[in-house]
Coordinates of C-alpha atoms in Angstrom, one line a residue:
Chain A
X229 CA 111.0 84.8 107.0
X230 CA 113.5 86.8 108.8
X231 CA 115.3 89.4 106.8
X232 CA 112.2 90.6 105.0
X233 CA 110.4 93.8 105.8
X234 CA 107.2 94.6 103.9
X235 CA 106.0 98.1 103.1
X236 CA 102.2 98.2 102.9
X237 CA 101.1 100.8 100.4
X238 CA 97.4 100.7 101.1
X239 CA 94.8 101.3 103.8
X240 CA 91.6 100.0 105.1
X241 CA 90.7 96.3 105.6
X242 CA 93.2 95.1 103.0
X243 CA 96.1 96.8 104.9
X244 CA 95.1 94.9 108.0
X245 CA 94.8 91.7 106.0
X246 CA 98.3 92.1 104.6
X247 CA 99.8 93.1 108.0
X248 CA 98.3 90.0 109.6
X249 CA 99.6 87.7 106.9
X250 CA 103.1 89.3 107.4
X251 CA 102.9 89.0 111.2
X252 CA 102.0 85.3 110.9
X253 CA 105.1 84.8 108.7
X254 CA 107.3 86.7 111.1
X255 CA 107.8 89.4 108.6
X256 CA 108.2 93.0 109.8
X257 CA 105.9 95.7 108.4
X258 CA 105.9 99.4 107.7
X259 CA 102.6 101.0 106.8
X260 CA 102.5 104.0 104.6
X261 CA 99.4 106.0 105.9
X262 CA 98.0 109.3 104.9
X263 CA 97.6 112.0 107.5
X264 CA 94.0 111.0 107.8
X265 CA 94.8 107.4 108.5
X266 CA 97.1 107.5 111.5
X267 CA 94.3 106.2 113.8
X268 CA 93.5 103.1 111.8
X269 CA 93.7 99.6 113.0
X270 CA 96.4 99.1 110.4
X271 CA 98.5 101.9 112.0
X272 CA 98.2 100.1 115.3
X273 CA 99.1 96.7 113.9
X274 CA 102.0 97.7 111.8
X275 CA 105.5 97.5 113.3
X276 CA 105.9 101.1 112.1
X277 CA 103.7 103.6 110.4
X278 CA 105.0 106.5 108.4
X279 CA 102.8 109.4 107.2
X280 CA 103.3 109.5 103.4
X281 CA 101.2 112.5 102.7
X282 CA 98.0 114.4 103.2
X283 CA 94.5 112.9 103.2
X284 CA 94.1 113.5 99.5
X285 CA 95.1 110.2 97.9
X286 CA 96.8 111.8 94.8
X287 CA 99.4 113.2 97.2
X288 CA 99.7 110.1 99.4
X289 CA 98.4 106.6 98.4
X290 CA 98.7 107.4 94.7
X291 CA 102.1 109.0 94.7
X292 CA 104.5 106.4 93.3
X293 CA 107.8 108.2 94.2
X294 CA 106.6 108.8 97.7
X295 CA 105.7 105.2 98.5
X296 CA 108.9 103.9 97.0
X297 CA 111.0 106.5 98.8
X298 CA 109.3 105.6 102.1
X299 CA 109.9 101.9 101.5
X300 CA 113.6 102.4 100.8
X301 CA 114.1 104.8 103.7
X302 CA 112.5 102.5 106.2
X303 CA 114.6 99.6 105.1
X304 CA 111.9 97.6 103.5
X305 CA 112.8 94.7 101.1
X306 CA 109.3 94.4 99.6
X307 CA 106.2 96.4 98.9
X308 CA 102.6 95.2 98.9
X309 CA 100.2 97.4 96.9
X310 CA 97.0 95.8 98.0
X311 CA 94.1 96.4 95.6
X312 CA 93.0 99.6 94.0
X313 CA 95.3 102.7 94.4
X314 CA 98.6 101.8 92.7
X315 CA 98.2 98.0 92.6
X316 CA 98.1 97.7 88.8
X317 CA 100.5 100.5 87.9
X318 CA 103.4 99.1 85.9
X319 CA 105.4 102.3 86.9
X320 CA 105.3 101.3 90.6
X321 CA 106.5 97.8 89.8
X322 CA 109.3 99.2 87.7
X323 CA 110.4 101.8 90.2
X324 CA 110.5 99.1 92.9
X325 CA 112.5 96.8 90.7
X326 CA 115.0 99.6 89.9
X327 CA 115.5 100.2 93.6
X328 CA 115.9 96.6 94.7
X329 CA 112.5 96.4 96.3
X330 CA 110.4 93.3 95.6
X331 CA 107.0 94.4 94.2
X332 CA 104.5 91.9 95.5
X333 CA 102.7 91.3 92.3
X334 CA 103.5 90.4 88.7
X335 CA 106.2 92.2 86.7
X336 CA 105.8 95.6 85.2
X337 CA 105.7 94.0 81.7
X338 CA 102.9 91.7 82.8
X339 CA 101.0 94.6 84.3
X340 CA 101.4 96.5 81.1
X341 CA 100.2 93.6 79.0
X342 CA 97.1 93.0 81.2
X343 CA 96.3 96.7 81.6
X344 CA 95.6 96.8 77.8
X345 CA 92.3 95.0 77.6
X346 CA 92.5 94.8 73.8
X347 CA 95.9 93.0 74.1
X348 CA 94.5 90.7 76.8
X349 CA 91.6 89.9 74.5
X350 CA 93.9 89.1 71.6
X351 CA 95.9 86.9 73.9
X352 CA 92.8 85.0 75.0
X353 CA 91.7 84.6 71.3
X354 CA 95.1 83.3 70.3
X355 CA 94.9 80.6 73.0
X356 CA 91.4 79.5 72.0
X357 CA 89.9 80.8 75.2
X358 CA 86.1 81.5 74.8
X359 CA 85.5 85.1 74.0
X360 CA 82.5 87.4 73.2
X361 CA 82.4 88.3 69.5
X362 CA 84.1 91.5 68.7
X363 CA 87.4 93.2 68.3
X364 CA 89.3 96.3 67.4
X365 CA 88.0 99.0 65.0
X366 CA 90.1 101.9 64.1
X367 CA 87.5 104.0 62.4
X368 CA 83.8 104.6 62.7
X369 CA 83.2 102.8 59.4
X370 CA 85.1 99.7 60.7
X371 CA 83.1 99.9 63.9
X372 CA 79.9 100.0 62.0
X373 CA 80.8 97.0 59.9
X374 CA 82.0 95.1 63.0
X375 CA 78.8 95.9 64.9
X376 CA 76.6 94.7 62.0
X377 CA 78.6 91.5 61.8
X378 CA 78.4 90.6 65.5
X379 CA 74.9 92.0 65.9
X380 CA 73.4 94.6 68.3
X381 CA 73.5 95.3 71.2
X382 CA 77.2 95.9 71.4
X383 CA 79.4 97.2 74.1
X384 CA 82.1 99.7 73.4
X385 CA 85.0 99.3 75.8
X386 CA 88.1 101.3 76.5
X387 CA 91.3 99.3 75.9
X388 CA 92.8 100.8 79.1
X389 CA 89.6 100.9 81.2
X390 CA 88.5 98.2 83.5
X391 CA 86.1 97.4 86.3
X392 CA 83.3 98.8 84.2
X393 CA 84.9 102.2 83.6
X394 CA 84.9 103.5 80.1
X395 CA 82.1 101.3 78.8
X396 CA 79.1 102.3 76.5
X397 CA 76.2 100.1 75.6
X398 CA 74.9 100.5 72.1
X399 CA 71.4 99.1 71.4
X400 CA 71.1 100.0 67.7
X401 CA 73.0 101.2 64.7
X402 CA 71.9 104.8 64.9
X403 CA 73.4 105.2 68.4
X404 CA 76.8 103.9 67.4
X405 CA 78.4 107.0 66.0
X406 CA 77.7 109.1 69.1
X407 CA 78.6 106.4 71.6
X408 CA 81.8 105.7 69.6
X409 CA 83.1 109.3 69.8
X410 CA 82.0 109.8 73.4
X411 CA 83.6 106.5 74.6
X412 CA 86.8 107.3 72.7
X413 CA 87.1 110.8 74.1
X414 CA 86.2 109.7 77.6
X415 CA 88.8 107.0 77.4
X416 CA 91.4 109.5 76.2
X417 CA 90.7 111.8 79.2
X418 CA 90.3 109.1 81.8
X419 CA 93.1 106.7 80.8
X420 CA 95.3 108.8 78.5
X421 CA 94.5 106.5 75.6
X422 CA 91.4 106.7 73.4
X423 CA 91.7 103.2 72.0
X424 CA 88.3 101.5 72.2
X425 CA 87.0 98.2 71.0
X426 CA 83.6 96.4 70.4
X427 CA 82.2 93.4 72.0
X428 CA 78.9 91.7 71.5
X429 CA 76.8 92.5 74.6
X430 CA 75.6 89.6 76.8
X431 CA 72.5 90.8 78.6
X432 CA 71.9 88.2 81.1
X433 CA 75.1 86.8 82.5
X434 CA 76.7 85.7 85.7
X435 CA 80.1 87.2 86.6
X436 CA 82.5 84.3 87.2
X437 CA 86.2 84.5 88.0
X438 CA 89.0 82.1 88.5
X439 CA 91.7 82.5 91.2
X440 CA 95.2 81.7 89.9
X441 CA 98.6 81.5 91.6
X442 CA 101.9 81.2 89.9
X443 CA 105.4 81.0 91.5
X444 CA 108.8 82.0 90.1
X445 CA 109.6 78.4 89.4
X446 CA 107.1 77.8 86.7
X447 CA 104.3 76.2 88.9
X448 CA 100.8 77.5 88.3
X449 CA 97.6 76.4 89.9
X450 CA 94.0 77.6 90.0
X451 CA 92.0 77.7 93.2
X452 CA 88.5 77.3 91.7
X453 CA 86.0 80.0 90.8
X454 CA 84.0 82.7 92.5
X455 CA 80.7 84.1 91.4
X456 CA 80.2 87.9 91.8
X457 CA 76.9 88.6 90.0
X458 CA 75.4 90.8 92.6
X459 CA 76.7 94.1 91.4
X460 CA 75.7 97.7 91.2
X461 CA 77.3 99.9 88.6
X462 CA 79.9 97.2 88.1
X463 CA 80.8 97.3 91.8
X464 CA 80.5 93.9 93.4
X465 CA 78.3 93.7 96.4
X466 CA 78.1 90.0 97.2
X467 CA 80.5 87.3 96.1
X468 CA 80.6 83.6 96.6
X469 CA 82.6 80.4 96.0
X470 CA 82.1 78.2 94.2
X471 CA 79.7 79.1 91.4
X472 CA 76.9 76.7 92.0
X473 CA 75.3 77.3 88.6
X474 CA 78.1 75.8 86.5
X475 CA 78.0 72.4 84.9
X476 CA 81.0 70.2 85.5
X477 CA 81.9 70.5 81.8
X478 CA 81.8 74.3 81.8
X479 CA 83.7 74.5 85.1
X480 CA 86.5 72.4 83.6
X481 CA 86.6 74.7 80.5
X482 CA 86.6 77.7 82.8
X483 CA 89.6 76.5 84.9
X484 CA 91.5 75.3 81.9
X485 CA 91.0 78.6 80.1
X486 CA 92.3 80.6 83.1
X487 CA 95.3 78.4 83.4
X488 CA 96.0 78.6 79.7
X489 CA 96.2 82.4 80.1
X490 CA 98.4 82.2 83.2
X491 CA 100.7 79.8 81.4
X492 CA 101.0 82.0 78.3
X493 CA 101.9 84.9 80.5
X494 CA 104.3 82.9 82.6
X495 CA 102.3 84.5 85.4
X496 CA 104.0 84.9 88.7
X497 CA 101.9 86.1 91.8
X498 CA 98.2 86.0 92.7
X499 CA 95.7 86.9 90.0
X500 CA 92.2 86.5 88.8
X501 CA 90.9 85.7 85.4
X502 CA 87.4 87.1 84.9
X503 CA 84.6 85.7 82.7
X504 CA 81.0 86.3 81.9
X505 CA 78.7 83.3 81.8
X506 CA 75.7 83.4 79.6
X507 CA 73.3 81.3 81.6
X508 CA 70.8 80.6 78.8
X509 CA 73.4 79.7 76.2
X510 CA 75.7 78.1 78.8
X511 CA 78.5 80.0 77.2
X512 CA 81.6 81.5 78.8
X513 CA 83.4 84.6 77.6
X514 CA 86.7 86.0 78.8
X515 CA 86.6 89.5 80.3
X516 CA 90.0 90.4 81.7
X517 CA 92.8 89.5 84.1
X518 CA 93.2 91.3 87.5
X519 CA 96.8 91.1 88.5
X520 CA 96.4 91.6 92.2
X521 CA 94.7 90.4 95.4
X522 CA 91.0 91.0 95.1
X523 CA 88.5 92.2 97.7
X524 CA 86.6 88.9 97.4
X525 CA 89.6 86.6 98.0
X526 CA 88.3 85.3 101.4
X527 CA 85.6 83.2 99.8
X528 CA 88.2 81.2 97.9
X529 CA 90.2 80.9 101.1
X530 CA 87.2 79.6 102.9
X531 CA 86.5 76.8 100.4
X532 CA 90.1 75.8 99.7
X533 CA 91.8 76.4 103.0
X534 CA 94.6 78.2 101.3
X535 CA 95.8 81.5 102.7
X536 CA 96.1 83.5 99.5
X537 CA 97.9 86.5 100.9
X538 CA 100.5 84.3 102.6
X539 CA 101.1 82.5 99.3
X540 CA 101.3 85.8 97.5
X541 CA 104.0 86.9 99.9
X542 CA 106.0 83.7 99.8
X543 CA 105.9 83.7 96.0
X544 CA 107.3 87.2 96.0
X545 CA 110.1 86.1 98.3
X546 CA 111.0 83.5 95.7
X547 CA 109.5 80.4 97.5
X548 CA 108.1 77.7 95.4
X549 CA 104.4 76.9 95.8
X550 CA 103.9 74.5 98.7
X551 CA 101.2 72.5 96.9
X552 CA 100.2 71.3 93.5
X553 CA 96.9 71.4 91.5
X554 CA 96.0 67.9 92.7
X555 CA 96.2 69.2 96.3
X556 CA 93.6 71.8 95.8
X557 CA 90.1 70.8 96.7
X558 CA 87.0 72.9 97.0
X559 CA 84.6 71.9 99.8
X560 CA 81.6 73.7 101.2
X561 CA 80.3 77.1 100.1
X562 CA 81.3 80.6 101.2
X563 CA 79.4 84.0 100.7
X564 CA 80.9 87.4 101.2
X565 CA 79.0 90.6 101.8
X566 CA 80.7 94.0 101.4
X567 CA 79.6 96.2 104.2
X568 CA 79.8 99.8 103.1
X569 CA 79.1 103.2 104.7
X570 CA 76.6 104.1 102.1
X571 CA 72.9 104.9 102.4
X572 CA 70.9 102.7 100.0
X573 CA 67.9 104.9 100.7
X574 CA 69.7 108.0 99.5
X575 CA 71.1 106.8 96.2
X576 CA 74.1 105.2 98.0
X577 CA 75.4 108.4 99.3
X578 CA 78.6 107.9 101.4
X579 CA 78.0 108.2 105.1
X580 CA 81.3 108.9 106.9
X581 CA 81.5 109.8 110.6
X582 CA 82.2 108.4 114.0
X583 CA 81.4 104.6 114.3
X584 CA 79.6 104.6 117.7
X585 CA 78.8 100.9 117.6
X586 CA 80.6 98.0 115.8
X587 CA 79.6 94.6 116.9
X588 CA 80.3 91.8 114.4
X589 CA 78.2 88.8 115.0
X590 CA 79.6 86.3 117.4
X591 CA 78.4 83.2 115.6
X592 CA 79.8 80.2 114.0
X593 CA 81.1 79.9 110.5
X594 CA 81.8 83.6 110.2
X595 CA 84.9 85.7 109.3
X596 CA 85.0 89.4 109.4
X597 CA 87.8 91.3 107.6
X598 CA 87.7 94.9 108.6
X599 CA 89.7 97.9 109.9
X600 CA 86.8 99.3 111.9
X601 CA 86.6 99.5 115.6
X602 CA 84.1 101.3 118.0
X603 CA 85.0 104.9 118.1
X604 CA 86.8 105.0 114.8
X605 CA 86.2 108.1 112.8
X606 CA 85.3 106.8 109.3
X607 CA 87.0 109.3 107.0
X608 CA 85.2 110.9 104.0
X609 CA 88.3 110.7 101.7
X610 CA 88.3 107.2 100.5
X611 CA 86.0 104.3 99.4
X612 CA 83.1 103.4 101.5
X613 CA 84.1 99.8 102.4
X614 CA 83.9 99.2 106.1
X615 CA 84.5 95.5 106.1
X616 CA 83.6 92.1 104.7
X617 CA 81.4 89.5 106.3
X618 CA 82.2 86.0 105.1
X619 CA 79.9 83.1 105.9
X620 CA 80.8 79.5 105.4
X621 CA 78.4 76.5 105.1
X622 CA 78.5 72.9 104.0
X623 CA 76.6 73.8 100.9
X624 CA 75.1 77.0 99.3
X625 CA 71.8 76.8 101.2
X626 CA 73.7 76.5 104.5
X627 CA 75.9 79.4 103.6
X628 CA 72.9 81.5 102.7
X629 CA 71.3 80.8 106.0
X630 CA 74.5 81.5 107.8
X631 CA 75.0 84.8 106.1
X632 CA 71.4 85.9 106.8
X633 CA 71.8 85.1 110.5
X634 CA 75.1 86.9 110.7
X635 CA 73.8 90.0 109.0
X636 CA 70.8 90.1 111.4
X637 CA 73.2 90.0 114.3
X638 CA 75.7 92.6 113.0
X639 CA 75.3 95.8 115.0
X640 CA 76.6 99.0 113.5
X641 CA 75.7 102.6 114.5
X642 CA 77.1 105.9 113.4
X643 CA 77.4 105.9 109.7
X644 CA 74.5 104.7 107.7
X645 CA 75.4 101.4 106.1
X646 CA 74.1 99.0 103.4
X647 CA 73.3 96.3 106.0
X648 CA 69.5 96.5 105.3
X649 CA 70.2 96.1 101.6
X650 CA 72.4 93.1 102.2
X651 CA 69.7 91.6 104.3
X652 CA 67.1 92.2 101.6
X653 CA 69.3 90.7 98.9
X654 CA 70.3 87.5 100.8
X655 CA 66.6 86.9 101.7
X656 CA 65.4 87.5 98.2
X657 CA 64.0 84.3 96.4
X658 CA 66.1 85.1 93.3
X659 CA 69.3 85.1 95.4
X660 CA 68.4 81.9 97.3
X661 CA 67.4 80.3 94.0
X662 CA 70.8 81.4 92.6
X663 CA 69.4 82.9 89.4
X664 CA 70.9 86.4 89.9
X665 CA 72.8 87.9 87.0
X666 CA 74.9 91.1 86.8
X667 CA 71.9 93.4 86.2
X668 CA 69.6 91.8 88.8
X669 CA 70.5 94.2 91.6
X670 CA 69.7 97.3 89.7
X671 CA 66.3 95.9 88.8
X672 CA 65.7 94.9 92.4
X673 CA 66.6 98.4 93.6
X674 CA 64.2 100.0 91.0
X675 CA 61.4 97.7 92.2
X676 CA 62.1 98.6 95.8
X677 CA 61.7 102.3 94.9
X678 CA 58.6 102.0 92.8
X679 CA 57.0 99.0 94.4
Chain B
X223 CA 117.8 101.1 143.2
X224 CA 121.0 101.9 141.5
X225 CA 121.0 98.4 140.2
X226 CA 121.2 98.4 136.5
X227 CA 121.4 95.1 134.7
X228 CA 123.9 95.9 132.0
X229 CA 123.0 92.8 130.0
X230 CA 119.4 93.8 130.0
X231 CA 120.4 97.3 129.0
X232 CA 122.5 95.9 126.1
X233 CA 119.4 93.9 124.8
X234 CA 117.4 97.1 125.2
X235 CA 119.8 99.1 123.0
X236 CA 120.2 96.3 120.6
X237 CA 116.4 96.1 120.1
X238 CA 116.3 99.8 119.7
X239 CA 118.9 99.7 117.0
X240 CA 116.5 97.9 114.8
X241 CA 114.1 100.8 114.9
X242 CA 114.5 104.2 113.5
X243 CA 114.2 106.1 116.8
X244 CA 116.3 109.1 117.4
X245 CA 115.3 109.8 121.0
X246 CA 114.2 107.2 123.6
X247 CA 113.3 107.9 127.1
X248 CA 112.5 105.3 129.7
X249 CA 111.4 106.0 133.2
X250 CA 110.4 103.5 135.9
X251 CA 110.4 104.5 139.5
X252 CA 113.5 106.5 139.9
X253 CA 115.3 104.9 137.0
X254 CA 115.6 107.1 134.0
X255 CA 117.3 106.0 130.9
X256 CA 117.7 108.2 127.9
X257 CA 119.2 107.2 124.6
X258 CA 119.8 109.4 121.6
X259 CA 121.3 108.9 118.3
X260 CA 122.0 110.5 115.0
X261 CA 123.3 113.7 116.7
X262 CA 119.8 115.0 117.3
X263 CA 119.8 118.7 116.6
X264 CA 122.8 119.5 118.7
X265 CA 124.6 122.0 116.5
X266 CA 128.0 120.7 117.6
X267 CA 127.5 117.5 115.6
X268 CA 129.0 117.6 112.1
X269 CA 126.4 118.1 109.4
X270 CA 127.6 114.9 107.7
X271 CA 126.5 112.8 110.7
X272 CA 125.2 109.4 109.9
X273 CA 122.4 109.6 107.4
X274 CA 121.8 106.0 106.7
X275 CA 118.9 104.8 108.8
X276 CA 120.7 101.5 109.7
X277 CA 123.7 103.2 111.2
X278 CA 123.7 101.8 114.7
X279 CA 125.0 105.0 116.1
X280 CA 123.1 104.5 119.3
X281 CA 124.6 107.5 120.9
X282 CA 124.1 107.4 124.6
X283 CA 124.3 110.9 125.8
X284 CA 123.5 113.4 128.6
X285 CA 123.2 112.3 131.2
X286 CA 125.5 109.3 130.7
X287 CA 123.7 106.0 130.6
X288 CA 122.7 104.5 132.9
X289 CA 121.5 107.5 134.5
X290 CA 119.5 107.3 137.6
X291 CA 117.9 110.5 138.6
X292 CA 114.9 111.5 140.4
X293 CA 111.9 111.3 138.2
X294 CA 111.5 115.0 138.6
X295 CA 114.9 115.6 137.2
X296 CA 115.1 118.9 135.4
X297 CA 114.6 118.6 131.7
X298 CA 118.3 119.0 131.2
X299 CA 117.8 116.4 128.5
X300 CA 116.5 119.1 126.1
X301 CA 119.1 119.8 123.6
X302 CA 120.9 123.1 124.1
X303 CA 119.9 125.7 121.6
X304 CA 121.5 128.9 120.7
X305 CA 119.5 131.9 121.5
X306 CA 115.9 131.8 122.7
X307 CA 114.6 128.4 123.3
X308 CA 111.5 127.5 121.2
X309 CA 108.2 128.2 122.8
X310 CA 104.7 127.2 122.0
X311 CA 104.2 130.5 120.2
X312 CA 106.8 129.7 117.7
X313 CA 105.7 128.8 114.2
X314 CA 106.5 125.2 113.3
X315 CA 107.6 124.6 109.7
X316 CA 106.4 121.1 108.9
X317 CA 107.5 118.8 106.2
X318 CA 105.2 119.3 103.2
X319 CA 105.8 115.8 102.0
X320 CA 107.6 112.6 103.0
X321 CA 111.2 112.3 102.0
X322 CA 114.8 112.6 103.0
X323 CA 115.7 115.9 104.5
X324 CA 118.9 117.8 103.7
X325 CA 119.9 120.8 105.8
X326 CA 122.6 121.9 103.3
X327 CA 122.3 122.7 99.6
X328 CA 125.0 120.2 98.8
X329 CA 127.0 117.7 100.9
X330 CA 129.9 119.5 102.6
X331 CA 128.4 122.9 102.2
X332 CA 127.2 125.1 105.0
X333 CA 123.6 124.5 106.1
X334 CA 120.9 126.7 104.8
X335 CA 120.2 128.0 108.3
X336 CA 121.5 127.5 111.9
X337 CA 119.6 128.1 115.1
X338 CA 119.6 131.8 115.7
X339 CA 119.6 132.7 112.0
X340 CA 117.2 135.5 110.8
X341 CA 115.0 134.3 108.0
X342 CA 112.7 135.9 105.5
X343 CA 109.5 134.2 104.2
X344 CA 111.3 133.2 101.0
X345 CA 114.4 131.9 102.8
X346 CA 115.3 128.3 102.0
X347 CA 115.5 126.1 105.1
X348 CA 116.1 122.7 103.8
X349 CA 115.5 120.3 100.9
X350 CA 113.1 117.3 101.1
X351 CA 114.2 114.8 98.5
X352 CA 111.7 112.2 97.1
X353 CA 113.2 109.7 94.7
X354 CA 115.9 112.3 93.6
X355 CA 113.4 115.1 93.2
X356 CA 114.5 118.0 95.3
X357 CA 111.8 120.1 97.0
X358 CA 113.0 123.2 98.7
X359 CA 111.2 124.1 101.9
X360 CA 110.9 127.9 102.6
X361 CA 110.4 129.6 105.9
X362 CA 107.1 131.1 104.9
X363 CA 107.4 133.6 107.6
X364 CA 110.0 136.2 108.8
X365 CA 111.7 135.6 112.1
X366 CA 114.5 133.8 113.9
X367 CA 115.1 130.1 113.8
X368 CA 114.8 128.8 117.3
X369 CA 115.1 125.1 116.7
X370 CA 116.0 122.5 114.0
X371 CA 114.0 119.4 114.8
X372 CA 115.6 117.0 112.3
X373 CA 119.0 115.6 111.4
X374 CA 120.6 115.9 108.0
X375 CA 119.7 112.9 105.9
X376 CA 116.9 111.5 108.0
X377 CA 113.5 110.4 106.7
X378 CA 110.8 112.9 107.5
X379 CA 107.1 112.1 107.3
X380 CA 104.4 114.4 105.9
X381 CA 103.6 116.9 108.5
X382 CA 106.7 116.2 110.7
X383 CA 108.1 119.4 112.4
X384 CA 111.3 120.6 110.8
X385 CA 112.0 124.0 112.2
X386 CA 110.6 126.4 114.8
X387 CA 110.7 130.1 113.9
X388 CA 110.0 133.0 116.3
X389 CA 108.1 135.5 114.2
X390 CA 109.5 138.9 113.9
X391 CA 106.8 140.6 115.9
X392 CA 107.6 138.5 118.9
X393 CA 111.3 138.7 118.5

């Protein structure tokens, strides 16, 4: 892959992951780091690091003109946005395209279409993809009528929200008016667009998502599903692949639905189609499409053997996919734990500071994706993710055992971390029995406090 | 000891061309190799000196390559500067943001300031351009410009030193 130079517009573990993938392809890299991030592992690994701005991310990692300017001025041919930050901003994709820089992700138009959850919902509906009842309502009267029709509880969602942001749960009709106006004005201030819609609320569901890949030559494949039900405030904590709770029939429907959406979008790049799975009713419903690499991509890599970031890079460089759907097989089971510098005993307060001890477990079947090293000063400016521990086993039970052992052997000192919580979750009978749904963790935390 | 493998040196310089360095110093034993390009901040260089990062203007300069000198050679390598040389007490004006630096208001025009110029806090020193948005950098302090650390048209990072200024009180 000579001739390409990739600008990495991100930080933390994902920057390291992208730099590694580039290095293995023989692609040069330039890392755009904030002034607070010049000591990171990424800064050591990149062929070159440029300081794009101060610690505050609005003036560094979130400044579209700055990252594009830095990419051009350092002779980069492509830009990888990672996840979070600018990864889903159509404006970044557009500015890259205008300046002859390959944006490693879908097109600006696709990002726009997917950023509008209402439009994505309509697309899914038009394709016959299973969906929660609901839809758009322009007025409170319409919302009332729609809520009556689909039945309470309902969820009010912002069209331009995502990842749980801009959502309001409405249990009964008398709460609707208030929730409707609050949701709408919150959406207006947070996303610059007050459009909201209603969906029937599924109380007890598993979060399931399908990894998709599409190249510029019309080939599209899925790489099986992940389950990410262990969540706190819509933030995933533990993810796994595959989802062991699905019937073969529902798994087929899930994969087909994801591919149908990818096909309709003529999707190019790496993406994820998210669903909820109502365990009692065995019913799937489409949530949204995430047009980027995801934090939890390693569990899919573990069970398929496909290097997703490598594929994402090659697709962006115009290469055709090197395999077909029939070549994709899922074997074994993988579980990922997100290790964060947060104190579970103090309402998950961030705990930045000097990492005085960082000893990942030296044990089989383990992968650690991280930007941490001993002596690293964990900065207070960004998210709390320190790294990801991924355990692999022949089946789910073996993977659970493996992850428990690895967590027990993981030594971290300095910042307080969620390691004790991860140990408690993975040892919990509900987790080992695989009955966890998206609200389980909050219940477990409450029990831990009161019990 | 005077042995210099010119082929090796050529590879060296070629490798360096692929990076965006402006100043490279190599010392091993009593071998000392110094490579500069882009004109540095030597005032004699035309302001329109190569701006494009890929320009392989690997200027080999004082002392002429391959220079062998005792390791303790006087720091004659330091670019000559008009007036007082910058000292640690000088105020460093750093780039407020990443971008391309322009030392003149427009191509072909005189630079905002030269070394030795007297500046007021509101004096313009340079422009940092980010995707065609021009940001003027002001002196922020009154004094005399003792050094210009950048070349016209080069990429500057956030926080990179641009100018040194000797504050009035010390002048």
